[in-house]
Amino acid sequence: AQKVTQAQTEISVVEKEDVTLDCVYETRDTTYYLFWYKQPPSGELVFLIRRNSFDEQNEISGRYSWNFQKSTSSFNFTITASQVVDSAVYFCALSDLQGGSEKLVFGKGTKLTVNP
Amino acid sequence: EAGVAQSPRYKIIEKRQSVAFWCNPISGHATLYWYQQILGQGPKLLIQFQNNGVVDDSQLPKDRFSAERLKGVDSTLKIQPAKLEDSAVYLCASSLEGGGQSGNTIYFGEGSWLTVV
């Protein structure tokens, strides 16, 4: 069965620090997709990135970067020079393509607090 | 482009009462999902529709939860009778097309926050 582990429950940093959120996944699928979502206090899950299992290139988008390593089944997320607005709960998710559906299996999330 | 719309945003009910949540997905999105998010946990899929057909409802507690998407657009999720453990955020989401290895991005609404007392 698909599983996503986010071992860090809560992280607190001071503004301008770099921070890495860890994500480890388990799957037997050869083709799969990994996602990161941000959930601010308002509750909406905001899509950040999608990565397919055949593309192991790291990606950078502004202050955000993602490191996908298939060998260790990890898809870590780094925020460079963190800001107070980055405070939120971040979820890593894995596609579950069994049985014709296409649902996401989420980790428990990491709550990031960026202090001024 | 308008996002996924949900209502009501907040609802407080007593146990054994009923409640209904409404969702309007992003225009053109064939696949609609209802997820349940209990405090401190990640969202869990309750049901997935492809147009107006159910693709996956394996984790829907069918003795008390029901959902429909009659015209393949809007959807309603109902809980009757509610239990204390149903207190959660109910997130509606949509994507262009599911059911397979498309890997389409799933977009979420702001959620409907339910408290059962």
PDB file of C-alpha atoms in Angstrom:
ATOM      1  CA  ALA A   1       0.000   0.000   0.000  1.00  0.00           C
ATOM      2  CA  GLN A   2       1.084   3.544  -0.606  1.00  0.00           C
ATOM      3  CA  LYS A   3       2.521   5.377   2.357  1.00  0.00           C
ATOM      4  CA  VAL A   4       4.012   8.800   2.975  1.00  0.00           C
ATOM      5  CA  THR A   5       6.030   9.646   6.055  1.00  0.00           C
ATOM      6  CA  GLN A   6       6.783  13.161   7.191  1.00  0.00           C
ATOM      7  CA  ALA A   7       8.822  12.572  10.300  1.00  0.00           C
ATOM      8  CA  GLN A   8       9.011  16.224  11.321  1.00  0.00           C
ATOM      9  CA  THR A   9       5.799  17.187  13.069  1.00  0.00           C
ATOM     10  CA  GLU A  10       6.747  20.793  13.769  1.00  0.00           C
ATOM     11  CA  ILE A  11       9.669  23.021  12.815  1.00  0.00           C
ATOM     12  CA  SER A  12      10.352  26.515  14.085  1.00  0.00           C
ATOM     13  CA  VAL A  13      12.914  28.799  12.460  1.00  0.00           C
ATOM     14  CA  VAL A  14      13.840  32.449  12.476  1.00  0.00           C
ATOM     15  CA  GLU A  15      13.219  34.519   9.391  1.00  0.00           C
ATOM     16  CA  LYS A  16      15.907  34.242   6.689  1.00  0.00           C
ATOM     17  CA  GLU A  17      17.000  30.795   7.822  1.00  0.00           C
ATOM     18  CA  ASP A  18      16.906  27.943   5.318  1.00  0.00           C
ATOM     19  CA  VAL A  19      14.678  25.022   6.213  1.00  0.00           C
ATOM     20  CA  THR A  20      14.225  21.528   4.737  1.00  0.00           C
ATOM     21  CA  LEU A  21      11.059  19.498   5.084  1.00  0.00           C
ATOM     22  CA  ASP A  22      11.553  15.753   4.734  1.00  0.00           C
ATOM     23  CA  CYS A  23       9.290  13.335   2.893  1.00  0.00           C
ATOM     24  CA  VAL A  24       9.797   9.588   2.522  1.00  0.00           C
ATOM     25  CA  TYR A  25       7.394   7.453   0.525  1.00  0.00           C
ATOM     26  CA  GLU A  26       6.608   3.786  -0.107  1.00  0.00           C
ATOM     27  CA  THR A  27       5.065   2.433  -3.264  1.00  0.00           C
ATOM     28  CA  ARG A  28       5.155  -0.641  -5.470  1.00  0.00           C
ATOM     29  CA  ASP A  29       4.088   1.304  -8.537  1.00  0.00           C
ATOM     30  CA  THR A  30       6.698   1.864 -11.204  1.00  0.00           C
ATOM     31  CA  THR A  31       4.952   5.020 -12.340  1.00  0.00           C
ATOM     32  CA  TYR A  32       3.837   7.421  -9.691  1.00  0.00           C
ATOM     33  CA  TYR A  33       3.585  11.106  -8.896  1.00  0.00           C
ATOM     34  CA  LEU A  34       4.686  13.085  -5.886  1.00  0.00           C
ATOM     35  CA  PHE A  35       3.207  16.361  -4.744  1.00  0.00           C
ATOM     36  CA  TRP A  36       3.764  19.071  -2.173  1.00  0.00           C
ATOM     37  CA  TYR A  37       0.904  21.202  -0.878  1.00  0.00           C
ATOM     38  CA  LYS A  38       0.880  24.172   1.495  1.00  0.00           C
ATOM     39  CA  GLN A  39      -2.003  24.646   3.933  1.00  0.00           C
ATOM     40  CA  PRO A  40      -2.173  28.111   5.508  1.00  0.00           C
ATOM     41  CA  PRO A  41      -4.500  28.751   8.468  1.00  0.00           C
ATOM     42  CA  SER A  42      -7.375  29.484   6.067  1.00  0.00           C
ATOM     43  CA  GLY A  43      -7.479  25.774   5.324  1.00  0.00           C
ATOM     44  CA  GLU A  44      -7.105  25.654   1.559  1.00  0.00           C
ATOM     45  CA  LEU A  45      -4.508  23.250   0.224  1.00  0.00           C
ATOM     46  CA  VAL A  46      -2.326  25.186  -2.183  1.00  0.00           C
ATOM     47  CA  PHE A  47      -0.550  23.176  -4.853  1.00  0.00           C
ATOM     48  CA  LEU A  48       3.220  23.720  -4.960  1.00  0.00           C
ATOM     49  CA  ILE A  49       4.732  21.055  -7.201  1.00  0.00           C
ATOM     50  CA  ARG A  50       4.128  17.759  -8.999  1.00  0.00           C
ATOM     51  CA  ARG A  51       6.934  15.391  -9.931  1.00  0.00           C
ATOM     52  CA  ASN A  52       6.669  12.136 -11.850  1.00  0.00           C
ATOM     53  CA  SER A  53       8.758   9.111 -11.007  1.00  0.00           C
ATOM     54  CA  PHE A  54      10.739   9.252 -14.235  1.00  0.00           C
ATOM     55  CA  ASP A  55      11.999  12.762 -13.691  1.00  0.00           C
ATOM     56  CA  GLU A  56      14.658  12.872 -11.017  1.00  0.00           C
ATOM     57  CA  GLN A  57      15.879  16.327 -11.828  1.00  0.00           C
ATOM     58  CA  ASN A  58      15.776  18.684  -8.924  1.00  0.00           C
ATOM     59  CA  GLU A  59      13.605  21.733  -9.328  1.00  0.00           C
ATOM     60  CA  ILE A  60      13.934  25.297  -8.152  1.00  0.00           C
ATOM     61  CA  SER A  61      11.181  27.881  -8.098  1.00  0.00           C
ATOM     62  CA  GLY A  62      12.225  31.126  -6.503  1.00  0.00           C
ATOM     63  CA  ARG A  63      13.037  30.407  -2.864  1.00  0.00           C
ATOM     64  CA  TYR A  64      11.625  26.887  -3.117  1.00  0.00           C
ATOM     65  CA  SER A  65      13.557  23.832  -4.234  1.00  0.00           C
ATOM     66  CA  TRP A  66      12.828  20.141  -4.297  1.00  0.00           C
ATOM     67  CA  ASN A  67      15.206  17.194  -4.141  1.00  0.00           C
ATOM     68  CA  PHE A  68      13.835  13.924  -5.517  1.00  0.00           C
ATOM     69  CA  GLN A  69      15.942  10.832  -4.840  1.00  0.00           C
ATOM     70  CA  LYS A  70      14.445   7.589  -6.050  1.00  0.00           C
ATOM     71  CA  SER A  71      17.225   5.524  -4.467  1.00  0.00           C
ATOM     72  CA  THR A  72      16.145   6.609  -0.998  1.00  0.00           C
ATOM     73  CA  SER A  73      12.438   7.135  -1.828  1.00  0.00           C
ATOM     74  CA  SER A  74      12.619  10.714  -0.688  1.00  0.00           C
ATOM     75  CA  PHE A  75      11.210  13.972  -2.002  1.00  0.00           C
ATOM     76  CA  ASN A  76      12.470  16.741   0.244  1.00  0.00           C
ATOM     77  CA  PHE A  77      11.449  20.387   0.103  1.00  0.00           C
ATOM     78  CA  THR A  78      13.754  23.284   0.962  1.00  0.00           C
ATOM     79  CA  ILE A  79      12.779  26.887   1.569  1.00  0.00           C
ATOM     80  CA  THR A  80      15.686  29.275   1.265  1.00  0.00           C
ATOM     81  CA  ALA A  81      15.696  32.517   3.240  1.00  0.00           C
ATOM     82  CA  SER A  82      12.399  31.726   4.932  1.00  0.00           C
ATOM     83  CA  GLN A  83       9.792  34.425   5.498  1.00  0.00           C
ATOM     84  CA  VAL A  84       6.950  34.794   7.984  1.00  0.00           C
ATOM     85  CA  VAL A  85       4.459  34.201   5.150  1.00  0.00           C
ATOM     86  CA  ASP A  86       5.908  30.714   4.733  1.00  0.00           C
ATOM     87  CA  SER A  87       4.342  29.710   8.047  1.00  0.00           C
ATOM     88  CA  ALA A  88       1.880  26.926   7.272  1.00  0.00           C
ATOM     89  CA  VAL A  89       1.432  23.187   7.348  1.00  0.00           C
ATOM     90  CA  TYR A  90       3.136  21.471   4.423  1.00  0.00           C
ATOM     91  CA  PHE A  91       1.944  18.142   3.084  1.00  0.00           C
ATOM     92  CA  CYS A  92       3.755  15.682   0.894  1.00  0.00           C
ATOM     93  CA  ALA A  93       1.492  13.390  -1.128  1.00  0.00           C
ATOM     94  CA  LEU A  94       1.827  10.346  -3.357  1.00  0.00           C
ATOM     95  CA  SER A  95      -0.509   9.308  -6.137  1.00  0.00           C
ATOM     96  CA  ASP A  96      -2.336   6.027  -5.673  1.00  0.00           C
ATOM     97  CA  LEU A  97      -3.348   4.775  -9.080  1.00  0.00           C
ATOM     98  CA  GLN A  98      -4.803   1.436  -8.054  1.00  0.00           C
ATOM     99  CA  GLY A  99      -8.245   0.301  -9.139  1.00  0.00           C
ATOM    100  CA  GLY A 100      -8.759   2.995 -11.720  1.00  0.00           C
ATOM    101  CA  SER A 101      -8.854   5.813  -9.234  1.00  0.00           C
ATOM    102  CA  GLU A 102      -6.275   8.514  -8.906  1.00  0.00           C
ATOM    103  CA  LYS A 103      -6.346   9.593  -5.322  1.00  0.00           C
ATOM    104  CA  LEU A 104      -3.588  11.135  -3.276  1.00  0.00           C
ATOM    105  CA  VAL A 105      -2.170   9.583  -0.140  1.00  0.00           C
ATOM    106  CA  PHE A 106      -0.958  12.295   2.199  1.00  0.00           C
ATOM    107  CA  GLY A 107       1.603  12.379   4.958  1.00  0.00           C
ATOM    108  CA  LYS A 108       0.614  13.827   8.312  1.00  0.00           C
ATOM    109  CA  GLY A 109       2.130  17.166   7.475  1.00  0.00           C
ATOM    110  CA  THR A 110       4.878  19.344   8.911  1.00  0.00           C
ATOM    111  CA  LYS A 111       3.899  22.549  10.647  1.00  0.00           C
ATOM    112  CA  LEU A 112       6.412  25.260   9.850  1.00  0.00           C
ATOM    113  CA  THR A 113       6.562  28.399  11.958  1.00  0.00           C
ATOM    114  CA  VAL A 114       8.789  31.214  10.786  1.00  0.00           C
ATOM    115  CA  ASN A 115       9.403  33.767  13.501  1.00  0.00           C
ATOM    116  CA  PRO A 116      10.350  37.385  12.756  1.00  0.00           C
TER     117      PRO A 116
ATOM    118  CA  GLU B   1     -10.036  31.293 -13.290  1.00  0.00           C
ATOM    119  CA  ALA B   2     -12.289  30.526 -10.343  1.00  0.00           C
ATOM    120  CA  GLY B   3     -11.104  27.857  -7.926  1.00  0.00           C
ATOM    121  CA  VAL B   4     -13.027  25.097  -6.211  1.00  0.00           C
ATOM    122  CA  ALA B   5     -15.952  26.602  -4.317  1.00  0.00           C
ATOM    123  CA  GLN B   6     -17.362  25.074  -1.154  1.00  0.00           C
ATOM    124  CA  SER B   7     -20.132  25.953   1.271  1.00  0.00           C
ATOM    125  CA  PRO B   8     -20.807  26.353   4.062  1.00  0.00           C
ATOM    126  CA  ARG B   9     -17.386  27.245   5.415  1.00  0.00           C
ATOM    127  CA  TYR B  10     -18.293  26.443   8.986  1.00  0.00           C
ATOM    128  CA  LYS B  11     -20.982  24.309  10.575  1.00  0.00           C
ATOM    129  CA  ILE B  12     -21.670  23.280  14.152  1.00  0.00           C
ATOM    130  CA  ILE B  13     -24.263  20.575  14.757  1.00  0.00           C
ATOM    131  CA  GLU B  14     -25.272  18.242  17.523  1.00  0.00           C
ATOM    132  CA  LYS B  15     -24.578  14.535  17.266  1.00  0.00           C
ATOM    133  CA  ARG B  16     -27.255  12.578  15.466  1.00  0.00           C
ATOM    134  CA  GLN B  17     -28.198  15.621  13.377  1.00  0.00           C
ATOM    135  CA  SER B  18     -27.601  15.782   9.643  1.00  0.00           C
ATOM    136  CA  VAL B  19     -25.476  18.133   7.560  1.00  0.00           C
ATOM    137  CA  ALA B  20     -24.809  18.684   3.872  1.00  0.00           C
ATOM    138  CA  PHE B  21     -21.856  20.255   2.125  1.00  0.00           C
ATOM    139  CA  TRP B  22     -21.819  21.603  -1.408  1.00  0.00           C
ATOM    140  CA  CYS B  23     -18.968  21.803  -3.892  1.00  0.00           C
ATOM    141  CA  ASN B  24     -18.559  23.421  -7.289  1.00  0.00           C
ATOM    142  CA  PRO B  25     -15.355  22.269  -9.016  1.00  0.00           C
ATOM    143  CA  ILE B  26     -13.165  24.215 -11.402  1.00  0.00           C
ATOM    144  CA  SER B  27     -14.909  24.619 -14.741  1.00  0.00           C
ATOM    145  CA  GLY B  28     -14.108  21.774 -17.108  1.00  0.00           C
ATOM    146  CA  HIS B  29     -12.759  19.437 -14.465  1.00  0.00           C
ATOM    147  CA  ALA B  30     -14.223  15.976 -14.930  1.00  0.00           C
ATOM    148  CA  THR B  31     -12.959  14.496 -11.684  1.00  0.00           C
ATOM    149  CA  LEU B  32     -14.222  15.556  -8.286  1.00  0.00           C
ATOM    150  CA  TYR B  33     -13.006  14.344  -4.895  1.00  0.00           C
ATOM    151  CA  TRP B  34     -14.183  14.655  -1.310  1.00  0.00           C
ATOM    152  CA  TYR B  35     -11.462  14.367   1.318  1.00  0.00           C
ATOM    153  CA  GLN B  36     -11.802  14.313   5.100  1.00  0.00           C
ATOM    154  CA  GLN B  37      -9.096  15.975   7.174  1.00  0.00           C
ATOM    155  CA  ILE B  38      -9.126  15.330  10.904  1.00  0.00           C
ATOM    156  CA  LEU B  39      -7.167  17.790  13.005  1.00  0.00           C
ATOM    157  CA  GLY B  40      -3.460  17.025  12.971  1.00  0.00           C
ATOM    158  CA  GLN B  41      -3.667  14.567  10.098  1.00  0.00           C
ATOM    159  CA  GLY B  42      -3.367  14.614   6.355  1.00  0.00           C
ATOM    160  CA  PRO B  43      -6.473  14.516   4.176  1.00  0.00           C
ATOM    161  CA  LYS B  44      -8.017  11.129   3.450  1.00  0.00           C
ATOM    162  CA  LEU B  45     -10.093  10.381   0.364  1.00  0.00           C
ATOM    163  CA  LEU B  46     -13.764   9.663   0.976  1.00  0.00           C
ATOM    164  CA  ILE B  47     -15.055   9.463  -2.580  1.00  0.00           C
ATOM    165  CA  GLN B  48     -13.968  10.187  -6.156  1.00  0.00           C
ATOM    166  CA  PHE B  49     -16.296  10.948  -9.068  1.00  0.00           C
ATOM    167  CA  GLN B  50     -15.436  10.843 -12.738  1.00  0.00           C
ATOM    168  CA  ASN B  51     -18.133  13.006 -14.349  1.00  0.00           C
ATOM    169  CA  ASN B  52     -21.235  11.733 -12.527  1.00  0.00           C
ATOM    170  CA  GLY B  53     -20.000   8.200 -11.870  1.00  0.00           C
ATOM    171  CA  VAL B  54     -18.303   6.943  -8.710  1.00  0.00           C
ATOM    172  CA  VAL B  55     -14.734   5.740  -9.248  1.00  0.00           C
ATOM    173  CA  ASP B  56     -13.722   5.044  -5.652  1.00  0.00           C
ATOM    174  CA  ASP B  57     -15.802   5.150  -2.483  1.00  0.00           C
ATOM    175  CA  SER B  58     -13.971   2.415  -0.609  1.00  0.00           C
ATOM    176  CA  GLN B  59     -13.252   4.664   2.381  1.00  0.00           C
ATOM    177  CA  LEU B  60     -16.678   6.281   2.609  1.00  0.00           C
ATOM    178  CA  PRO B  61     -18.623   5.185   5.736  1.00  0.00           C
ATOM    179  CA  LYS B  62     -21.729   4.351   3.782  1.00  0.00           C
ATOM    180  CA  ASP B  63     -23.923   3.796   6.795  1.00  0.00           C
ATOM    181  CA  ARG B  64     -23.892   7.533   7.470  1.00  0.00           C
ATOM    182  CA  PHE B  65     -22.166   9.304   4.583  1.00  0.00           C
ATOM    183  CA  SER B  66     -23.556   9.775   1.096  1.00  0.00           C
ATOM    184  CA  ALA B  67     -22.466  11.833  -1.876  1.00  0.00           C
ATOM    185  CA  GLU B  68     -23.832  12.591  -5.289  1.00  0.00           C
ATOM    186  CA  ARG B  69     -22.841  14.431  -8.439  1.00  0.00           C
ATOM    187  CA  LEU B  70     -25.995  14.220 -10.486  1.00  0.00           C
ATOM    188  CA  LYS B  71     -25.153  16.385 -13.503  1.00  0.00           C
ATOM    189  CA  GLY B  72     -21.429  15.799 -13.494  1.00  0.00           C
ATOM    190  CA  VAL B  73     -20.644  19.253 -12.130  1.00  0.00           C
ATOM    191  CA  ASP B  74     -21.682  20.206  -8.577  1.00  0.00           C
ATOM    192  CA  SER B  75     -21.559  17.706  -5.770  1.00  0.00           C
ATOM    193  CA  THR B  76     -23.139  17.311  -2.352  1.00  0.00           C
ATOM    194  CA  LEU B  77     -21.755  15.355   0.596  1.00  0.00           C
ATOM    195  CA  LYS B  78     -24.214  14.435   3.333  1.00  0.00           C
ATOM    196  CA  ILE B  79     -23.699  13.044   6.810  1.00  0.00           C
ATOM    197  CA  GLN B  80     -26.672  11.543   8.628  1.00  0.00           C
ATOM    198  CA  PRO B  81     -26.619  10.953  11.543  1.00  0.00           C
ATOM    199  CA  ALA B  82     -23.428  12.748  12.560  1.00  0.00           C
ATOM    200  CA  LYS B  83     -21.100  11.384  15.224  1.00  0.00           C
ATOM    201  CA  LEU B  84     -18.571  13.226  17.344  1.00  0.00           C
ATOM    202  CA  GLU B  85     -15.708  11.653  15.381  1.00  0.00           C
ATOM    203  CA  ASP B  86     -17.004  13.259  12.183  1.00  0.00           C
ATOM    204  CA  SER B  87     -15.629  16.589  13.367  1.00  0.00           C
ATOM    205  CA  ALA B  88     -13.168  17.466  10.632  1.00  0.00           C
ATOM    206  CA  VAL B  89     -12.579  19.629   7.604  1.00  0.00           C
ATOM    207  CA  TYR B  90     -14.245  18.334   4.465  1.00  0.00           C
ATOM    208  CA  LEU B  91     -12.212  19.283   1.435  1.00  0.00           C
ATOM    209  CA  CYS B  92     -13.546  19.183  -2.066  1.00  0.00           C
ATOM    210  CA  ALA B  93     -11.054  18.937  -4.909  1.00  0.00           C
ATOM    211  CA  SER B  94     -11.080  18.608  -8.664  1.00  0.00           C
ATOM    212  CA  SER B  95      -8.790  17.703 -11.521  1.00  0.00           C
ATOM    213  CA  LEU B  96      -9.012  17.687 -15.303  1.00  0.00           C
ATOM    214  CA  GLU B  97      -9.215  13.945 -15.594  1.00  0.00           C
ATOM    215  CA  GLY B  98      -8.502  11.151 -13.221  1.00  0.00           C
ATOM    216  CA  GLY B  99      -8.733   7.430 -13.433  1.00  0.00           C
ATOM    217  CA  GLY B 100      -5.370   6.263 -14.565  1.00  0.00           C
ATOM    218  CA  GLN B 101      -1.808   7.410 -14.688  1.00  0.00           C
ATOM    219  CA  SER B 102      -2.430  10.926 -15.787  1.00  0.00           C
ATOM    220  CA  GLY B 103      -0.865  12.516 -12.736  1.00  0.00           C
ATOM    221  CA  ASN B 104      -3.095  15.535 -13.148  1.00  0.00           C
ATOM    222  CA  THR B 105      -2.811  18.156 -10.495  1.00  0.00           C
ATOM    223  CA  ILE B 106      -5.610  18.050  -7.952  1.00  0.00           C
ATOM    224  CA  TYR B 107      -6.834  21.478  -6.830  1.00  0.00           C
ATOM    225  CA  PHE B 108      -8.510  21.908  -3.462  1.00  0.00           C
ATOM    226  CA  GLY B 109     -11.146  24.239  -2.096  1.00  0.00           C
ATOM    227  CA  GLU B 110     -10.933  26.010   1.257  1.00  0.00           C
ATOM    228  CA  GLY B 111     -12.886  23.280   2.981  1.00  0.00           C
ATOM    229  CA  SER B 112     -15.995  23.047   5.111  1.00  0.00           C
ATOM    230  CA  TRP B 113     -15.181  22.920   8.817  1.00  0.00           C
ATOM    231  CA  LEU B 114     -17.566  20.667  10.752  1.00  0.00           C
ATOM    232  CA  THR B 115     -17.828  20.513  14.520  1.00  0.00           C
ATOM    233  CA  VAL B 116     -20.119  17.901  16.035  1.00  0.00           C
ATOM    234  CA  VAL B 117     -21.015  18.528  19.693  1.00  0.00           C
TER     235      VAL B 117
END
